[in-house]
Amino acid sequence: MSHGLYLPFRDGLSEDEERLRELRAYLLVLPESTVFTHLTAAWLMNWRLPHLPEQIPVFAAVDIGDEAPRRHGLICSRLVPDRGPPAKRRGLPVDAPEEILLRAARDLGVLDLVILVDSALANGDLDPARMDALLASRRPGVRVLRSAYELANPRSESAGETVLRVFHEAIGVAVQAQVDLFDAVGTLIGRADLMVTGTTAVHEYDGAYHRDQRQHRRDLRRERALAGTPYVRRGFVLDDLLNHPGVVMHEIDRALGRPHHPSRLERWRRIVDNSLYSEKGRARVMNRWRRQNGIIDWAKTT
């Protein structure tokens, strides 16, 4: 799996089990101070992740005094002295949550980070005092992380919902996340992903799980219940937000009765272009990771 590092084949392992086995193997060539960080730690923390490339490096960090081994597919950074206490997730050592986010902020865009921060907040993994202290510093990545933290909302329940919420924020439409919906007699109908503030417009992200047969039946029952109420539901998919944002904003503008100004989309396009949700953003990040890996001449290690 890496230079001088091998694993025997094992059948019947899930993708997660295989990945955990590989991370445990990396610890054999890393010093005792090692913690996993960045996207590797975010996965171990069970945070929701943005749209990732197929192959991403393993991210680790070691104490300043320890030697950082060089391996293809491994990016190793240095731990700061005043970091938060390390912990274990899925049996493996991970960096402090705020440090995980800061290291990710040096590579990822605001949209990618909001997804991570939303999930970290929802899981209760972030200490407000430590986050405030970190965001008040001038360490690399703080500016991007601060922008993401200001957009975060712990009530979001999926990465797609976060993308939809940030889209509304970018085009200047205020929304509330996870709003309970009631019929005329006060019976709970369900919960909306987003409700446009001051209206009865319900905007929801329709991800792949809505195509599941059981979920589809629940969705149909919910739509019938909404039919006799003032609520107006609109569903959006990722393709709408990434490839047809002008059409989506025009629909929203028309429903809200506000003038349509295409210039409102400029902020959203910048956010997407700087994220892993665009080809340009993915290429930028992958090129950065390749440069960090560098070229290793293994002949000199024999």
Coordinates of C-alpha atoms in Angstrom, one line a residue:
M1 CA 0.0 0.0 0.0
S2 CA 3.1 2.2 0.3
H3 CA 6.9 1.9 0.0
G4 CA 7.9 -1.0 2.3
L5 CA 4.4 -1.2 3.8
Y6 CA 2.2 -4.2 2.9
L7 CA -1.1 -5.7 3.9
P8 CA -2.3 -9.2 3.2
F9 CA -5.5 -9.5 1.0
R10 CA -8.7 -10.1 3.0
D11 CA -12.0 -10.9 1.4
G12 CA -15.4 -9.7 2.7
L13 CA -14.3 -6.4 4.2
S14 CA -16.4 -3.3 3.7
E15 CA -14.9 -0.1 2.3
D16 CA -14.8 1.4 5.8
E17 CA -13.2 -1.7 7.3
E18 CA -10.5 -1.7 4.6
R19 CA -9.8 2.0 5.1
L20 CA -9.4 1.5 8.9
R21 CA -7.0 -1.3 8.3
E22 CA -4.9 0.8 6.0
L23 CA -4.8 3.7 8.5
R24 CA -3.7 1.3 11.3
A25 CA -0.9 0.1 8.9
Y26 CA 0.3 3.6 8.4
L27 CA 0.9 3.9 12.2
L28 CA 3.6 1.3 11.8
V29 CA 5.8 3.8 9.9
L30 CA 4.7 6.9 11.9
P31 CA 6.1 8.1 15.3
E32 CA 4.1 7.6 18.5
S33 CA 3.1 11.3 18.6
T34 CA 1.1 10.8 15.3
V35 CA -2.5 11.9 15.1
F36 CA -4.6 11.8 12.0
T37 CA -5.9 15.2 10.8
H38 CA -7.6 17.1 7.9
L39 CA -10.0 15.0 5.9
T40 CA -8.7 11.7 7.2
A41 CA -9.6 12.8 10.8
A42 CA -12.9 14.3 9.6
W43 CA -13.9 10.8 8.3
L44 CA -12.8 9.2 11.5
M45 CA -14.9 11.7 13.4
N46 CA -17.9 10.7 11.3
W47 CA -18.4 14.2 10.0
R48 CA -20.2 14.7 6.7
L49 CA -17.7 15.3 3.9
P50 CA -17.9 17.4 0.7
H51 CA -17.7 15.9 -2.8
L52 CA -14.2 14.4 -2.7
P53 CA -12.0 13.2 -5.6
E54 CA -11.6 9.5 -5.9
Q55 CA -8.1 9.4 -4.5
I56 CA -7.1 11.6 -1.7
P57 CA -4.0 11.4 0.5
V58 CA -3.8 10.2 4.1
F59 CA -3.3 13.2 6.4
A60 CA -1.3 12.9 9.6
A61 CA 0.5 15.3 12.0
V62 CA 3.5 14.6 14.3
D63 CA 5.3 16.5 17.0
I64 CA 8.0 19.0 16.0
G65 CA 10.8 16.9 17.4
D66 CA 9.8 13.7 15.6
E67 CA 10.8 12.7 12.1
A68 CA 8.0 12.8 9.6
P69 CA 8.3 9.8 7.2
R70 CA 7.8 10.4 3.5
R71 CA 5.4 8.0 1.8
H72 CA 3.5 8.3 -1.5
G73 CA -0.1 9.1 -0.6
L74 CA 0.8 10.4 2.9
I75 CA 1.0 14.1 3.8
C76 CA 2.5 14.7 7.2
S77 CA 2.5 18.1 8.9
R78 CA 3.7 19.3 12.3
L79 CA 1.6 19.6 15.5
V80 CA 1.4 22.9 17.3
P81 CA 2.4 23.1 21.0
D82 CA -0.9 24.7 22.2
R83 CA -3.3 22.4 20.4
G84 CA -6.3 20.8 22.1
P85 CA -6.1 17.4 23.6
P86 CA -6.0 14.5 21.0
A87 CA -8.6 11.8 21.2
K88 CA -9.4 8.5 19.6
R89 CA -12.0 7.8 17.1
R90 CA -12.7 4.3 15.7
G91 CA -9.7 3.3 17.7
L92 CA -7.3 5.7 16.0
P93 CA -5.7 8.9 17.3
V94 CA -7.1 12.1 15.9
D95 CA -6.1 15.8 16.2
A96 CA -8.2 18.3 18.1
P97 CA -11.4 19.1 16.2
E98 CA -10.6 22.8 15.6
E99 CA -7.1 21.8 14.4
I100 CA -8.7 19.3 12.0
L101 CA -10.8 22.1 10.5
L102 CA -7.9 24.6 10.3
R103 CA -5.7 22.1 8.4
A104 CA -8.6 21.4 6.0
A105 CA -9.1 25.2 5.6
R106 CA -5.6 25.5 4.1
D107 CA -6.7 23.4 1.1
L108 CA -10.4 23.5 0.8
G109 CA -12.9 26.2 -0.1
V110 CA -15.6 27.8 2.1
L111 CA -18.4 25.6 0.8
D112 CA -16.4 22.4 1.6
L113 CA -15.6 23.7 5.0
V114 CA -19.2 24.7 5.9
I115 CA -20.2 21.1 5.4
L116 CA -17.5 20.0 7.8
V117 CA -18.3 22.7 10.4
D118 CA -22.1 22.0 10.2
S119 CA -21.5 18.3 11.0
A120 CA -18.9 19.0 13.7
L121 CA -21.3 21.4 15.4
A122 CA -24.2 19.0 15.1
N123 CA -22.1 16.3 16.7
G124 CA -21.1 18.6 19.6
D125 CA -17.4 18.2 18.7
L126 CA -16.4 21.9 18.8
D127 CA -15.6 23.9 21.9
P128 CA -16.8 27.5 21.4
A129 CA -14.0 29.0 23.5
R130 CA -11.3 27.1 21.6
M131 CA -12.8 28.0 18.2
D132 CA -13.0 31.7 19.2
A133 CA -9.4 31.7 20.2
L134 CA -8.3 29.9 17.0
L135 CA -10.4 32.3 14.8
A136 CA -8.9 35.3 16.6
S137 CA -5.4 34.1 15.6
R138 CA -3.5 34.8 12.4
R139 CA -2.6 31.2 11.6
P140 CA -2.7 30.1 7.9
G141 CA -6.3 29.1 7.0
V142 CA -8.0 31.1 9.6
R143 CA -9.6 33.6 7.2
V144 CA -11.3 30.8 5.2
L145 CA -12.3 28.9 8.3
R146 CA -13.8 32.1 9.8
S147 CA -16.0 32.6 6.7
A148 CA -17.2 29.0 6.9
Y149 CA -17.9 29.2 10.6
E150 CA -20.0 32.3 10.1
L151 CA -22.1 30.4 7.6
A152 CA -22.4 27.3 9.6
N153 CA -25.7 25.9 11.1
P154 CA -25.8 22.8 13.3
R155 CA -29.4 22.1 12.3
S156 CA -28.4 21.0 8.8
E157 CA -28.8 17.2 8.3
S158 CA -26.9 16.5 5.1
A159 CA -24.2 17.9 2.9
G160 CA -26.7 18.6 0.1
E161 CA -28.8 20.6 2.5
T162 CA -25.8 22.6 3.5
V163 CA -25.0 23.4 -0.2
L164 CA -28.7 24.5 -0.7
R165 CA -28.5 26.7 2.3
V166 CA -25.3 28.4 1.3
F167 CA -26.8 28.9 -2.2
H168 CA -29.7 30.9 -0.6
E169 CA -27.3 32.8 1.5
A170 CA -25.2 33.7 -1.5
I171 CA -28.1 35.0 -3.6
G172 CA -29.5 37.0 -0.6
V173 CA -32.5 34.9 0.4
A174 CA -32.9 34.4 4.1
V175 CA -33.9 30.9 5.2
Q176 CA -34.5 28.9 8.4
A177 CA -33.2 25.4 8.7
Q178 CA -35.2 22.3 9.9
V179 CA -38.6 23.9 10.5
D180 CA -41.5 21.9 11.8
L181 CA -44.6 22.0 9.5
F182 CA -48.2 21.8 10.9
D183 CA -51.6 21.5 9.2
A184 CA -54.6 23.6 10.0
V185 CA -55.5 21.7 13.2
G186 CA -51.9 21.7 14.5
T187 CA -50.9 18.2 13.5
L188 CA -47.2 17.8 12.7
I189 CA -46.8 17.0 9.0
G190 CA -43.0 16.8 8.9
R191 CA -39.9 18.9 9.0
A192 CA -38.7 21.1 6.1
D193 CA -35.0 21.3 5.2
L194 CA -35.4 25.1 4.6
M195 CA -38.2 27.6 4.9
V196 CA -37.8 31.0 3.3
T197 CA -38.0 33.5 6.1
G198 CA -41.4 35.3 6.2
T199 CA -43.1 33.0 3.7
T200 CA -44.6 29.5 3.6
A201 CA -42.2 28.5 0.8
V202 CA -40.5 25.2 1.7
H203 CA -37.2 24.5 -0.1
E204 CA -35.6 21.0 0.2
Y205 CA -32.7 19.1 -1.2
D206 CA -33.7 16.0 -3.0
G207 CA -30.7 13.7 -2.7
A208 CA -30.2 10.2 -4.0
Y209 CA -31.8 8.7 -1.0
H210 CA -35.2 10.1 -2.1
R211 CA -35.1 7.5 -5.0
D212 CA -35.2 4.7 -2.4
Q213 CA -38.5 2.9 -2.7
R214 CA -39.4 3.2 0.9
Q215 CA -38.4 6.9 1.1
H216 CA -40.3 7.6 -2.0
R217 CA -43.5 6.3 -0.4
R218 CA -42.9 8.5 2.6
D219 CA -42.3 11.5 0.4
L220 CA -45.6 10.9 -1.5
R221 CA -47.5 10.7 1.8
R222 CA -45.9 13.9 2.9
E223 CA -46.7 15.7 -0.3
R224 CA -50.4 14.7 0.0
A225 CA -50.4 16.1 3.5
L226 CA -48.9 19.4 2.4
A227 CA -51.5 19.7 -0.4
G228 CA -54.2 21.1 2.0
T229 CA -51.9 23.6 3.7
P230 CA -50.4 27.0 2.7
Y231 CA -46.9 25.5 2.3
V232 CA -45.5 25.4 -1.2
R233 CA -42.7 22.8 -1.5
R234 CA -39.9 23.1 -4.1
G235 CA -37.3 20.4 -4.4
F236 CA -33.7 20.9 -5.8
V237 CA -30.9 18.6 -6.8
L238 CA -27.2 19.2 -6.9
D239 CA -27.2 19.6 -10.7
D240 CA -29.7 22.5 -10.3
L241 CA -27.4 24.3 -7.9
L242 CA -24.1 23.7 -9.7
N243 CA -25.1 23.8 -13.4
H244 CA -28.3 25.8 -13.6
P245 CA -28.1 28.3 -10.7
G246 CA -29.5 31.1 -12.9
V247 CA -32.7 29.1 -13.6
V248 CA -33.1 28.3 -9.9
M249 CA -32.6 31.9 -8.8
H250 CA -35.1 33.1 -11.4
E251 CA -37.7 30.6 -10.0
I252 CA -37.1 31.8 -6.5
D253 CA -37.1 35.5 -7.5
R254 CA -40.4 35.0 -9.3
A255 CA -42.0 33.2 -6.3
L256 CA -40.8 36.0 -3.9
G257 CA -41.8 38.8 -6.3
R258 CA -38.4 40.4 -6.3
P259 CA -36.5 41.7 -9.3
H260 CA -34.2 39.3 -11.0
H261 CA -30.6 40.5 -11.0
P262 CA -28.1 38.0 -12.5
S263 CA -25.3 39.8 -10.7
R264 CA -26.4 38.1 -7.5
L265 CA -25.0 34.8 -8.8
E266 CA -21.4 36.1 -8.9
R267 CA -20.8 35.3 -5.2
W268 CA -22.3 31.8 -5.6
R269 CA -20.1 31.1 -8.7
R270 CA -17.0 32.2 -6.8
I271 CA -17.9 29.9 -3.9
V272 CA -18.4 26.9 -6.2
D273 CA -15.3 27.6 -8.3
N274 CA -13.2 27.5 -5.1
S275 CA -14.7 24.3 -3.9
L276 CA -14.4 20.6 -4.6
Y277 CA -17.8 20.8 -6.4
S278 CA -16.1 22.3 -9.5
E279 CA -13.5 20.8 -11.8
K280 CA -11.4 23.9 -11.3
G281 CA -11.5 23.6 -7.5
R282 CA -10.7 19.8 -7.6
A283 CA -7.8 20.4 -9.9
R284 CA -6.4 23.1 -7.7
V285 CA -6.6 21.0 -4.6
M286 CA -5.2 17.8 -6.2
N287 CA -2.3 19.8 -7.7
R288 CA -1.5 21.2 -4.3
W289 CA -1.5 17.7 -2.7
R290 CA 0.7 16.4 -5.4
R291 CA 3.2 19.2 -4.8
Q292 CA 3.2 18.5 -1.1
N293 CA 3.9 14.8 -1.8
G294 CA 6.8 15.8 -4.0
I295 CA 9.1 13.4 -5.9
I296 CA 10.7 10.7 -3.7
D297 CA 13.8 8.9 -4.9
W298 CA 13.4 5.5 -3.2
A299 CA 16.8 4.3 -4.7
K300 CA 18.6 6.4 -2.1
T301 CA 16.8 4.7 0.8
T302 CA 18.3 1.2 0.1

